[in-house]
Short mmCIF file of C-alpha atoms and ligand atoms in Angstrom, two decimals:
data_model
loop_
_atom_site.label_atom_id
_atom_site.label_comp_id
_atom_site.label_asym_id
_atom_site.label_seq_id
_atom_site.Cartn_x
_atom_site.Cartn_y
_atom_site.Cartn_z
CA MET A 1 -4.12 -0.01 -12.81
CA THR A 2 -5.11 -3.88 -13.53
CA ALA A 3 -3.20 -6.74 -15.30
CA GLU A 4 -4.49 -7.62 -19.05
CA PRO A 5 -6.70 -9.76 -19.62
CA ALA A 6 -9.57 -8.40 -18.01
CA VAL A 7 -11.35 -11.69 -16.71
CA GLN A 8 -12.35 -11.88 -13.40
CA SER A 9 -10.85 -14.60 -11.17
CA PRO A 10 -13.34 -15.87 -8.64
CA LEU A 11 -12.92 -16.16 -4.81
CA PRO A 12 -11.20 -19.85 -4.39
CA ALA A 13 -13.77 -22.14 -2.38
CA ASP A 14 -11.80 -22.52 0.60
CA LEU A 15 -11.86 -18.74 1.56
CA HIS A 16 -14.61 -17.11 3.48
CA ARG A 17 -15.93 -13.94 1.91
CA ASP A 18 -17.37 -12.59 4.95
CA ARG A 19 -13.73 -12.98 6.85
CA LEU A 20 -11.66 -11.60 4.16
CA PRO A 21 -9.56 -8.74 5.09
CA HIS A 22 -10.95 -5.35 4.06
CA HIS A 23 -7.71 -3.58 3.71
CA VAL A 24 -4.57 -5.21 2.53
CA ALA A 25 -1.20 -3.59 2.61
CA VAL A 26 1.97 -4.76 1.00
CA ILE A 27 5.61 -4.11 1.51
CA MET A 28 6.74 -5.00 -1.92
CA ASP A 29 10.32 -6.18 -0.90
CA GLY A 30 13.12 -8.00 -3.04
CA ASN A 31 12.95 -6.16 -6.59
CA GLY A 32 16.53 -5.32 -6.65
CA ARG A 33 17.62 -8.96 -5.14
CA TRP A 34 15.11 -10.59 -7.68
CA ALA A 35 17.18 -9.08 -10.63
CA GLN A 36 20.78 -9.26 -9.02
CA GLN A 37 19.65 -13.08 -9.13
CA ARG A 38 19.14 -12.96 -12.65
CA GLY A 39 22.44 -11.04 -13.49
CA LEU A 40 20.14 -8.05 -14.42
CA PRO A 41 20.28 -4.48 -13.48
CA ARG A 42 18.03 -3.65 -10.26
CA ILE A 43 15.89 -1.33 -12.15
CA MET A 44 14.51 -4.60 -14.05
CA GLY A 45 13.06 -6.15 -10.87
CA HIS A 46 11.06 -2.54 -10.26
CA ARG A 47 9.89 -3.17 -13.70
CA ARG A 48 8.37 -6.43 -12.57
CA GLY A 49 7.54 -5.19 -9.49
CA VAL A 50 4.77 -3.01 -11.35
CA ASP A 51 3.32 -6.20 -13.10
CA THR A 52 2.88 -8.22 -9.60
CA LEU A 53 1.46 -5.08 -8.17
CA LYS A 54 -1.35 -5.07 -10.92
CA ARG A 55 -1.88 -8.77 -10.73
CA LEU A 56 -2.59 -7.88 -6.95
CA LEU A 57 -4.86 -5.16 -7.18
CA ARG A 58 -6.70 -7.05 -10.03
CA GLN A 59 -7.07 -10.12 -7.58
CA CYS A 60 -7.83 -7.84 -4.60
CA SER A 61 -10.59 -6.17 -6.41
CA ASP A 62 -12.31 -9.17 -7.77
CA TRP A 63 -12.38 -11.12 -4.95
CA GLY A 64 -14.23 -8.23 -3.06
CA ILE A 65 -11.12 -6.82 -0.75
CA GLY A 66 -11.91 -2.87 -0.44
CA ALA A 67 -8.90 -1.41 -0.35
CA LEU A 68 -5.14 -1.88 -1.07
CA THR A 69 -2.14 0.10 0.07
CA ALA A 70 1.42 -0.40 -1.69
CA TYR A 71 4.66 1.38 -0.11
CA ALA A 72 6.30 2.20 -3.62
CA PHE A 73 8.58 4.74 -2.01
CA SER A 74 9.61 5.45 1.63
CA THR A 75 11.25 8.76 3.04
CA GLU A 76 14.58 6.53 3.07
CA ASN A 77 14.96 5.42 -0.53
CA TRP A 78 16.08 8.69 -1.33
CA GLY A 79 19.54 7.17 -0.26
CA ARG A 80 19.41 4.75 -3.10
CA PRO A 81 21.87 5.63 -6.01
CA LEU A 82 20.49 9.02 -7.82
CA GLU A 83 20.27 6.59 -10.84
CA GLU A 84 17.71 3.86 -9.26
CA VAL A 85 15.77 6.82 -7.57
CA GLY A 86 15.30 8.75 -11.17
CA PHE A 87 14.21 5.49 -12.90
CA LEU A 88 11.54 4.85 -9.93
CA MET A 89 10.48 8.29 -10.38
CA THR A 90 10.16 7.86 -14.17
CA LEU A 91 8.53 4.62 -14.02
CA PHE A 92 5.73 5.60 -10.98
CA GLU A 93 4.75 8.74 -13.93
CA ARG A 94 4.89 6.19 -16.65
CA VAL A 95 2.83 3.65 -14.82
CA LEU A 96 0.08 6.18 -13.92
CA ARG A 97 -0.11 7.61 -17.12
CA GLN A 98 -0.59 3.99 -19.05
CA GLU A 99 -2.95 2.75 -16.42
CA LEU A 100 -5.40 5.54 -16.16
CA THR A 101 -7.82 4.08 -18.77
CA GLU A 102 -7.82 0.93 -17.09
CA MET A 103 -8.12 2.20 -13.90
CA MET A 104 -11.26 4.12 -14.77
CA ALA A 105 -12.98 0.85 -16.73
CA GLU A 106 -11.95 -1.10 -13.71
CA ASN A 107 -13.37 1.72 -11.05
CA VAL A 108 -9.98 1.95 -9.40
CA ARG A 109 -9.71 5.05 -7.05
CA ILE A 110 -6.54 5.82 -6.78
CA GLN A 111 -4.73 8.09 -4.17
CA PHE A 112 -1.11 8.82 -3.32
CA VAL A 113 0.27 9.44 0.13
CA GLY A 114 3.22 10.88 1.65
CA ASN A 115 5.22 13.85 1.04
CA LEU A 116 4.22 14.48 -2.21
CA SER A 117 5.67 17.93 -2.62
CA ALA A 118 8.96 16.75 -2.75
CA LEU A 119 8.57 14.54 -5.74
CA PRO A 120 9.12 15.62 -9.61
CA GLU A 121 6.95 18.38 -10.62
CA SER A 122 5.61 16.32 -13.64
CA LEU A 123 5.03 13.34 -10.98
CA GLN A 124 2.55 15.28 -9.29
CA GLY A 125 1.20 16.68 -12.25
CA GLU A 126 0.28 12.74 -13.08
CA ILE A 127 -0.69 11.83 -9.51
CA ASP A 128 -2.91 15.00 -9.48
CA ARG A 129 -4.43 14.12 -12.46
CA ALA A 130 -5.05 10.28 -11.74
CA MET A 131 -6.47 11.25 -8.32
CA ALA A 132 -8.67 14.03 -9.59
CA ALA A 133 -10.09 11.50 -12.70
CA THR A 134 -10.78 8.45 -10.55
CA ARG A 135 -11.90 10.07 -6.78
CA HIS A 136 -15.56 9.25 -8.09
CA ASN A 137 -14.84 5.76 -8.80
CA ALA A 138 -16.70 3.34 -6.06
CA GLY A 139 -14.56 0.41 -6.37
CA ILE A 140 -11.33 -0.69 -4.96
CA ARG A 141 -9.16 1.88 -3.06
CA PHE A 142 -5.56 1.69 -4.13
CA THR A 143 -3.43 3.62 -2.24
CA VAL A 144 0.42 4.37 -2.86
CA ALA A 145 2.73 5.34 -0.33
CA THR A 146 5.34 7.46 -2.02
CA ASN A 147 8.16 9.51 -0.54
CA TYR A 148 5.88 8.19 2.87
CA GLY A 149 7.48 7.72 6.51
CA GLY A 150 5.10 6.60 9.22
CA ARG A 151 6.97 8.96 11.92
CA GLN A 152 6.74 11.92 9.40
CA GLU A 153 3.05 10.95 9.16
CA ILE A 154 2.66 11.32 12.86
CA LEU A 155 4.57 14.43 13.45
CA GLN A 156 2.61 15.96 10.99
CA ALA A 157 -0.50 15.29 12.30
CA CYS A 158 0.81 16.46 15.86
CA ARG A 159 1.55 19.55 14.30
CA ALA A 160 -1.58 20.13 12.76
CA ILE A 161 -3.68 19.31 16.17
CA ALA A 162 -0.95 21.32 17.93
CA ALA A 163 -2.12 24.60 15.71
CA GLN A 164 -5.64 23.70 16.66
CA VAL A 165 -4.83 23.57 20.26
CA GLN A 166 -3.04 27.14 19.84
CA ARG A 167 -5.74 28.63 18.01
CA GLY A 168 -8.26 27.45 20.84
CA GLU A 169 -10.35 25.53 18.22
CA LEU A 170 -9.40 22.13 20.12
CA GLN A 171 -8.89 21.51 23.95
CA PRO A 172 -6.10 18.70 24.68
CA ASP A 173 -8.95 16.58 26.08
CA ASP A 174 -10.65 16.49 22.74
CA ILE A 175 -7.60 14.64 21.21
CA ASP A 176 -8.47 10.69 21.16
CA GLU A 177 -7.56 8.15 18.57
CA ASN A 178 -10.73 8.71 16.41
CA LEU A 179 -9.37 12.53 16.14
CA PHE A 180 -5.95 11.78 15.51
CA GLY A 181 -6.60 9.06 12.81
CA ARG A 182 -8.69 11.93 10.90
CA HIS A 183 -5.34 13.73 10.53
CA LEU A 184 -3.36 10.84 9.08
CA TYR A 185 -3.07 10.50 5.28
CA THR A 186 -5.39 7.60 5.44
CA ALA A 187 -8.08 9.41 7.15
CA ASP A 188 -10.90 8.11 5.20
CA LEU A 189 -9.80 4.61 5.11
CA ARG A 190 -10.33 1.86 7.32
CA ASP A 191 -7.19 0.31 9.17
CA PRO A 192 -5.46 -2.46 7.27
CA ASP A 193 -6.39 -5.60 8.29
CA LEU A 194 -3.45 -7.75 6.66
CA LEU A 195 0.04 -6.61 6.01
CA ILE A 196 2.16 -8.73 3.86
CA ARG A 197 5.79 -8.11 3.29
CA THR A 198 7.67 -10.27 0.80
CA SER A 199 11.36 -11.35 0.84
CA GLY A 200 11.74 -12.26 4.08
CA GLU A 201 12.59 -9.09 6.44
CA MET A 202 10.90 -9.10 9.83
CA ARG A 203 10.23 -5.40 10.21
CA ILE A 204 7.94 -2.80 9.11
CA SER A 205 10.04 -0.31 8.03
CA ASN A 206 8.31 3.11 8.84
CA PHE A 207 5.17 2.00 7.06
CA LEU A 208 1.86 2.94 8.42
CA LEU A 209 3.10 2.68 12.30
CA TRP A 210 -0.34 3.97 13.73
CA GLN A 211 -2.68 2.32 11.08
CA LEU A 212 -0.97 -1.55 11.47
CA ALA A 213 -1.35 -1.49 15.38
CA TYR A 214 -3.51 -4.33 14.91
CA ALA A 215 -2.91 -5.92 11.51
CA GLU A 216 -2.25 -9.65 10.95
CA ILE A 217 1.53 -9.47 9.42
CA TYR A 218 2.46 -12.20 6.86
CA VAL A 219 5.92 -12.24 6.02
CA THR A 220 6.95 -14.77 2.86
CA GLN A 221 10.68 -15.49 1.83
CA THR A 222 9.50 -14.64 -2.11
CA LEU A 223 10.82 -12.00 -3.53
CA TRP A 224 8.10 -9.54 -4.88
CA PRO A 225 8.34 -9.79 -8.47
CA ASP A 226 7.58 -13.63 -7.70
CA PHE A 227 4.61 -12.79 -5.47
CA THR A 228 2.01 -15.15 -7.43
CA ALA A 229 -1.92 -15.02 -7.28
CA LEU A 230 -1.27 -18.49 -5.39
CA GLU A 231 1.00 -16.99 -2.79
CA PHE A 232 -1.58 -14.21 -2.17
CA HIS A 233 -4.16 -16.77 -1.59
CA GLN A 234 -2.03 -18.72 0.78
CA ALA A 235 -1.51 -15.35 2.84
CA LEU A 236 -5.44 -15.21 2.74
CA GLN A 237 -5.49 -18.57 4.18
CA ALA A 238 -3.18 -17.79 7.13
CA TYR A 239 -5.04 -14.46 7.76
CA GLN A 240 -8.13 -16.52 8.11
CA GLY A 241 -6.83 -19.06 10.10
CA ARG A 242 -5.60 -16.55 12.85
CA ASP A 243 -7.39 -15.79 16.20
CA ARG A 244 -7.90 -11.71 15.92
CA ARG A 245 -8.57 -10.66 19.79
CA PHE A 246 -7.36 -6.95 19.37
CA GLY A 247 -5.80 -7.41 23.09
CA LYS A 248 -9.15 -9.31 24.38
CA VAL A 249 -9.28 -12.78 25.37
CA SER A 250 -11.00 -15.58 22.95
CA PRO A 251 -14.71 -16.46 23.96
CA GLN A 252 -14.52 -19.99 25.66
C1 FPP B 301 11.81 -2.72 -3.00
O1 FPP B 301 12.48 -3.30 -3.26
C2 FPP B 301 11.37 -1.88 -4.08
C3 FPP B 301 10.77 -0.49 -4.44
C4 FPP B 301 11.61 0.10 -3.19
C5 FPP B 301 9.98 0.17 -5.12
C6 FPP B 301 8.36 -0.39 -5.00
C7 FPP B 301 8.11 -0.20 -6.49
C8 FPP B 301 7.33 -0.74 -7.59
C9 FPP B 301 6.78 -1.99 -7.42
C10 FPP B 301 6.70 0.36 -8.37
C11 FPP B 301 4.85 0.95 -8.08
C12 FPP B 301 4.57 1.50 -9.35
C13 FPP B 301 3.45 2.36 -9.03
C14 FPP B 301 2.92 3.68 -9.78
C15 FPP B 301 2.62 2.05 -7.88
P1 FPP B 301 14.05 -3.29 -3.29
O2 FPP B 301 14.92 -3.05 -4.45
O3 FPP B 301 14.47 -2.62 -2.01
O4 FPP B 301 14.58 -4.65 -3.16
P2 FPP B 301 16.00 -5.25 -2.43
O5 FPP B 301 15.64 -5.41 -0.59
O6 FPP B 301 16.09 -7.05 -3.00
O7 FPP B 301 17.37 -4.35 -3.00
#
């Protein structure tokens, strides 16, 4: 799923290639406000938000970032007006259908994570098709969290592990971070190094609760539809200026 035209943008000279995040996660907030500020229906903000996401995916891919994970729909988002929820489901489906050829051409491997069985069947069909078609692509890993909740993800991992213990396949002492991580939706992905949240809110909203343990967080006031290539560049500059200690002290 990439933006036209298909021209590769080089990594800006001030960014260090060897210190780029391997995995970037984004909370795409502010679509509704973006539309309301323009006197438009909220759904127009979501539509514009898709363009921003396509641009960002292309940019990550061009700059050699291995994985991008986007929070498209949380388990709490069902509480939105029925019309908006319906629009989003249709939008996801349409985008998947329209962008599959482009994703193949760009070598993108897409996966959806979350409780997908509660999504409309036609959307589940498009998701299965896109995941199967791109599964051997060796380019950027693009993960879309849909009907996703971090606590729910942790609970389903606990249930799966508990069932293995109950069957005698595992001992409680076998349960370590590694094993636990392998029961999450993101089992074959590295943890995100950088979380970007647009529109100024200082929270992680039940997103990748386990996986974000040591991520650097970058929050911008910019609303998601206005999140530009320049702003992503600034986020990466900020990331490269951070001292990632993972709970240790810096060497003197
Ligand atoms: C948050 O803005 C945005 C969403 C809940 C939807 C984001 C979805 C997309 C951009 C489409 C992605 C499509 C695919 C196929 C991956 P908000 O509505 O909460 O904005 P507000 O805080 O201003 O109300």
